[in-house]
């Protein structure tokens, strides 16, 4: 994922193109190719990885937020368009990977603000992906893996 920060009014066309190309265009064409192969093989499951910015926009990262919201829309469109033989879902991680520029103390403090009082791990996300892969009656869903972040004040 690409997360160029900046003011909405200062986003350049290059920022827009770079972020949308990596966060949405690539996901669309990978999904398309995967669906073609899955359909030839009799069906399957596709799980997109979005993030909470797609549901709860981050003003400091406008293009990233837009791209992740669009990825969630792509998930729903694909779920409808590829059913019944291909199911499409998304995992929506919250605080799972500490940004390289963030100090460990600040990351830990962020975790303490969540209802589960900790940040997540890649294993938390992997288990959510596995759930979506295995549950044959789930499609078009965006599964939050955010430690309850959706319940915290903005």
PDB file of C-alpha atoms in Angstrom:
ATOM      1  CA  UNK A   1       0.000   0.000   0.000  1.00  0.00           C
ATOM      2  CA  UNK A   2       1.052   3.554  -0.645  1.00  0.00           C
ATOM      3  CA  UNK A   3       0.403   6.232   1.963  1.00  0.00           C
ATOM      4  CA  UNK A   4       1.633   9.615   0.774  1.00  0.00           C
ATOM      5  CA  UNK A   5       0.512  12.143   3.357  1.00  0.00           C
ATOM      6  CA  UNK A   6      -0.651  15.609   2.594  1.00  0.00           C
ATOM      7  CA  UNK A   7      -3.433  18.117   2.393  1.00  0.00           C
ATOM      8  CA  UNK A   8      -6.312  17.254   0.060  1.00  0.00           C
ATOM      9  CA  UNK A   9      -5.816  20.533  -1.803  1.00  0.00           C
ATOM     10  CA  UNK A  10      -2.134  19.797  -2.412  1.00  0.00           C
ATOM     11  CA  UNK A  11      -2.483  16.312  -3.899  1.00  0.00           C
ATOM     12  CA  UNK A  12      -0.727  16.201  -7.252  1.00  0.00           C
ATOM     13  CA  UNK A  13      -1.752  14.145 -10.242  1.00  0.00           C
ATOM     14  CA  UNK A  14       1.451  12.137  -9.742  1.00  0.00           C
ATOM     15  CA  UNK A  15       0.487  11.376  -6.112  1.00  0.00           C
ATOM     16  CA  UNK A  16      -3.005  10.381  -7.231  1.00  0.00           C
ATOM     17  CA  UNK A  17      -1.797   8.150 -10.061  1.00  0.00           C
ATOM     18  CA  UNK A  18       0.914   6.480  -7.992  1.00  0.00           C
ATOM     19  CA  UNK A  19      -1.395   5.656  -5.091  1.00  0.00           C
ATOM     20  CA  UNK A  20      -4.364   4.534  -7.192  1.00  0.00           C
ATOM     21  CA  UNK A  21      -2.124   2.460  -9.455  1.00  0.00           C
ATOM     22  CA  UNK A  22      -0.675   0.510  -6.545  1.00  0.00           C
ATOM     23  CA  UNK A  23      -3.631   0.356  -4.175  1.00  0.00           C
ATOM     24  CA  UNK A  24      -6.501  -0.082  -6.643  1.00  0.00           C
ATOM     25  CA  UNK A  25      -5.460  -0.658 -10.250  1.00  0.00           C
ATOM     26  CA  UNK A  26      -3.060  -3.466  -9.335  1.00  0.00           C
ATOM     27  CA  UNK A  27      -5.662  -5.066  -7.058  1.00  0.00           C
ATOM     28  CA  UNK A  28      -8.280  -4.885  -9.825  1.00  0.00           C
ATOM     29  CA  UNK A  29      -6.132  -6.579 -12.447  1.00  0.00           C
ATOM     30  CA  UNK A  30      -4.788  -9.209 -10.044  1.00  0.00           C
ATOM     31  CA  UNK A  31      -8.390  -9.952  -9.022  1.00  0.00           C
ATOM     32  CA  UNK A  32      -9.405 -10.164 -12.674  1.00  0.00           C
ATOM     33  CA  UNK A  33      -6.648 -12.650 -13.527  1.00  0.00           C
ATOM     34  CA  UNK A  34      -7.278 -14.686 -10.383  1.00  0.00           C
ATOM     35  CA  UNK A  35     -10.998 -14.844 -11.175  1.00  0.00           C
ATOM     36  CA  UNK A  36     -10.330 -16.067 -14.714  1.00  0.00           C
ATOM     37  CA  UNK A  37      -8.118 -18.863 -13.395  1.00  0.00           C
ATOM     38  CA  UNK A  38     -10.491 -19.741 -10.565  1.00  0.00           C
ATOM     39  CA  UNK A  39     -13.434 -19.881 -12.951  1.00  0.00           C
ATOM     40  CA  UNK A  40     -11.534 -22.284 -15.239  1.00  0.00           C
ATOM     41  CA  UNK A  41     -10.777 -24.397 -12.168  1.00  0.00           C
ATOM     42  CA  UNK A  42     -14.365 -24.542 -10.950  1.00  0.00           C
ATOM     43  CA  UNK A  43     -14.420 -21.629  -8.513  1.00  0.00           C
ATOM     44  CA  UNK A  44     -12.721 -20.407  -5.391  1.00  0.00           C
ATOM     45  CA  UNK A  45     -12.185 -17.473  -3.093  1.00  0.00           C
ATOM     46  CA  UNK A  46     -10.480 -14.095  -3.422  1.00  0.00           C
ATOM     47  CA  UNK A  47      -9.631 -12.044  -0.328  1.00  0.00           C
ATOM     48  CA  UNK A  48      -8.563  -8.432  -0.768  1.00  0.00           C
ATOM     49  CA  UNK A  49      -6.544  -6.659   1.911  1.00  0.00           C
ATOM     50  CA  UNK A  50      -7.892  -3.162   2.533  1.00  0.00           C
ATOM     51  CA  UNK A  51      -7.448  -1.129   5.714  1.00  0.00           C
ATOM     52  CA  UNK A  52      -9.507   0.932   8.111  1.00  0.00           C
ATOM     53  CA  UNK A  53      -8.855   4.120   6.131  1.00  0.00           C
ATOM     54  CA  UNK A  54     -11.314   2.763   3.573  1.00  0.00           C
ATOM     55  CA  UNK A  55     -14.102   2.836   6.154  1.00  0.00           C
ATOM     56  CA  UNK A  56     -12.975   5.689   8.368  1.00  0.00           C
ATOM     57  CA  UNK A  57     -11.035   8.149   6.192  1.00  0.00           C
ATOM     58  CA  UNK A  58      -7.770   9.673   7.335  1.00  0.00           C
ATOM     59  CA  UNK A  59      -7.703  13.373   6.352  1.00  0.00           C
ATOM     60  CA  UNK A  60      -3.879  13.382   6.385  1.00  0.00           C
ATOM     61  CA  UNK A  61      -3.864  10.554   3.817  1.00  0.00           C
ATOM     62  CA  UNK A  62      -6.675  11.487   1.430  1.00  0.00           C
ATOM     63  CA  UNK A  63      -5.665   9.510  -1.651  1.00  0.00           C
ATOM     64  CA  UNK A  64      -4.849   6.407   0.392  1.00  0.00           C
ATOM     65  CA  UNK A  65      -8.266   6.610   2.068  1.00  0.00           C
ATOM     66  CA  UNK A  66     -10.008   7.010  -1.286  1.00  0.00           C
ATOM     67  CA  UNK A  67      -8.101   4.092  -2.793  1.00  0.00           C
ATOM     68  CA  UNK A  68      -8.969   1.772   0.098  1.00  0.00           C
ATOM     69  CA  UNK A  69     -12.648   2.768   0.002  1.00  0.00           C
ATOM     70  CA  UNK A  70     -12.614   1.972  -3.714  1.00  0.00           C
ATOM     71  CA  UNK A  71     -10.986  -1.400  -2.979  1.00  0.00           C
ATOM     72  CA  UNK A  72     -13.893  -2.196  -0.661  1.00  0.00           C
ATOM     73  CA  UNK A  73     -16.333  -1.230  -3.432  1.00  0.00           C
ATOM     74  CA  UNK A  74     -14.388  -3.450  -5.843  1.00  0.00           C
ATOM     75  CA  UNK A  75     -14.755  -6.304  -3.359  1.00  0.00           C
ATOM     76  CA  UNK A  76     -18.535  -5.899  -3.324  1.00  0.00           C
ATOM     77  CA  UNK A  77     -18.852  -5.491  -7.094  1.00  0.00           C
ATOM     78  CA  UNK A  78     -16.713  -8.582  -7.665  1.00  0.00           C
ATOM     79  CA  UNK A  79     -18.650 -10.575  -5.054  1.00  0.00           C
ATOM     80  CA  UNK A  80     -21.866  -9.883  -6.955  1.00  0.00           C
ATOM     81  CA  UNK A  81     -20.375 -10.273 -10.415  1.00  0.00           C
ATOM     82  CA  UNK A  82     -18.445 -13.495  -9.787  1.00  0.00           C
ATOM     83  CA  UNK A  83     -20.974 -15.366  -7.634  1.00  0.00           C
ATOM     84  CA  UNK A  84     -21.885 -18.132  -7.198  1.00  0.00           C
ATOM     85  CA  UNK A  85     -18.671 -19.938  -8.135  1.00  0.00           C
ATOM     86  CA  UNK A  86     -16.224 -17.339  -6.823  1.00  0.00           C
ATOM     87  CA  UNK A  87     -16.587 -15.624  -3.457  1.00  0.00           C
ATOM     88  CA  UNK A  88     -14.850 -12.283  -2.872  1.00  0.00           C
ATOM     89  CA  UNK A  89     -14.248 -10.698   0.534  1.00  0.00           C
ATOM     90  CA  UNK A  90     -11.871  -8.232   2.151  1.00  0.00           C
ATOM     91  CA  UNK A  91      -9.950  -8.099   5.385  1.00  0.00           C
ATOM     92  CA  UNK A  92      -9.753  -4.606   6.862  1.00  0.00           C
ATOM     93  CA  UNK A  93      -6.767  -4.406   9.214  1.00  0.00           C
ATOM     94  CA  UNK A  94      -6.320  -1.620  11.696  1.00  0.00           C
ATOM     95  CA  UNK A  95      -3.154  -1.069  13.730  1.00  0.00           C
ATOM     96  CA  UNK A  96      -1.234  -4.191  12.720  1.00  0.00           C
ATOM     97  CA  UNK A  97       2.104  -3.081  11.265  1.00  0.00           C
ATOM     98  CA  UNK A  98       4.038  -0.333  13.019  1.00  0.00           C
ATOM     99  CA  UNK A  99       5.077   2.345  10.547  1.00  0.00           C
ATOM    100  CA  UNK A 100       8.852   2.472  10.240  1.00  0.00           C
ATOM    101  CA  UNK A 101       8.873   6.127  11.237  1.00  0.00           C
ATOM    102  CA  UNK A 102       6.831   5.598  14.422  1.00  0.00           C
ATOM    103  CA  UNK A 103       8.585   5.128  17.747  1.00  0.00           C
ATOM    104  CA  UNK A 104       7.784   1.917  19.640  1.00  0.00           C
ATOM    105  CA  UNK A 105       6.474   3.866  22.651  1.00  0.00           C
ATOM    106  CA  UNK A 106       3.951   5.714  20.488  1.00  0.00           C
ATOM    107  CA  UNK A 107       2.875   2.439  18.832  1.00  0.00           C
ATOM    108  CA  UNK A 108       2.331   0.817  22.228  1.00  0.00           C
ATOM    109  CA  UNK A 109       0.365   3.862  23.409  1.00  0.00           C
ATOM    110  CA  UNK A 110      -1.827   3.597  20.313  1.00  0.00           C
ATOM    111  CA  UNK A 111      -2.571  -0.024  21.185  1.00  0.00           C
ATOM    112  CA  UNK A 112      -3.612   0.934  24.712  1.00  0.00           C
ATOM    113  CA  UNK A 113      -6.289   3.243  23.241  1.00  0.00           C
ATOM    114  CA  UNK A 114      -8.038   0.330  21.533  1.00  0.00           C
ATOM    115  CA  UNK A 115     -10.751  -1.652  23.334  1.00  0.00           C
ATOM    116  CA  UNK A 116      -8.531  -4.772  23.197  1.00  0.00           C
ATOM    117  CA  UNK A 117      -5.661  -2.691  24.656  1.00  0.00           C
ATOM    118  CA  UNK A 118      -3.095  -3.858  22.109  1.00  0.00           C
ATOM    119  CA  UNK A 119      -2.128  -3.541  18.485  1.00  0.00           C
ATOM    120  CA  UNK A 120      -2.683  -6.435  16.138  1.00  0.00           C
ATOM    121  CA  UNK A 121      -0.261  -8.793  14.468  1.00  0.00           C
ATOM    122  CA  UNK A 122       0.069 -10.178  10.959  1.00  0.00           C
ATOM    123  CA  UNK A 123      -1.159 -13.476  12.431  1.00  0.00           C
ATOM    124  CA  UNK A 124      -4.427 -11.770  13.407  1.00  0.00           C
ATOM    125  CA  UNK A 125      -4.890 -10.766   9.775  1.00  0.00           C
ATOM    126  CA  UNK A 126      -3.911 -14.219   8.506  1.00  0.00           C
ATOM    127  CA  UNK A 127      -6.533 -15.857  10.728  1.00  0.00           C
ATOM    128  CA  UNK A 128      -9.175 -13.480   9.359  1.00  0.00           C
ATOM    129  CA  UNK A 129      -8.165 -14.368   5.798  1.00  0.00           C
ATOM    130  CA  UNK A 130      -8.409 -18.050   6.673  1.00  0.00           C
ATOM    131  CA  UNK A 131     -11.900 -17.545   8.125  1.00  0.00           C
ATOM    132  CA  UNK A 132     -13.043 -15.844   4.924  1.00  0.00           C
ATOM    133  CA  UNK A 133     -11.468 -18.573   2.806  1.00  0.00           C
ATOM    134  CA  UNK A 134     -13.150 -21.362   4.751  1.00  0.00           C
ATOM    135  CA  UNK A 135     -16.653 -19.992   5.383  1.00  0.00           C
ATOM    136  CA  UNK A 136     -18.589 -20.932   2.255  1.00  0.00           C
ATOM    137  CA  UNK A 137     -21.575 -18.691   3.011  1.00  0.00           C
ATOM    138  CA  UNK A 138     -19.712 -15.376   3.223  1.00  0.00           C
ATOM    139  CA  UNK A 139     -19.173 -13.127   0.214  1.00  0.00           C
ATOM    140  CA  UNK A 140     -18.900  -9.374  -0.265  1.00  0.00           C
ATOM    141  CA  UNK A 141     -17.868  -8.850   3.351  1.00  0.00           C
ATOM    142  CA  UNK A 142     -15.300  -6.464   4.804  1.00  0.00           C
ATOM    143  CA  UNK A 143     -14.035  -8.118   7.989  1.00  0.00           C
ATOM    144  CA  UNK A 144     -12.562  -5.617  10.434  1.00  0.00           C
ATOM    145  CA  UNK A 145      -9.421  -6.771  12.231  1.00  0.00           C
ATOM    146  CA  UNK A 146      -8.871  -3.608  14.225  1.00  0.00           C
ATOM    147  CA  UNK A 147      -9.026  -4.416  17.926  1.00  0.00           C
ATOM    148  CA  UNK A 148     -12.321  -2.550  18.224  1.00  0.00           C
ATOM    149  CA  UNK A 149     -10.961   0.675  16.731  1.00  0.00           C
ATOM    150  CA  UNK A 150     -14.308   1.342  15.039  1.00  0.00           C
ATOM    151  CA  UNK A 151     -15.759   2.007  18.503  1.00  0.00           C
ATOM    152  CA  UNK A 152     -13.174   4.605  19.524  1.00  0.00           C
ATOM    153  CA  UNK A 153     -13.777   8.334  19.091  1.00  0.00           C
ATOM    154  CA  UNK A 154     -12.240   9.921  16.014  1.00  0.00           C
TER     155      UNK A 154
END
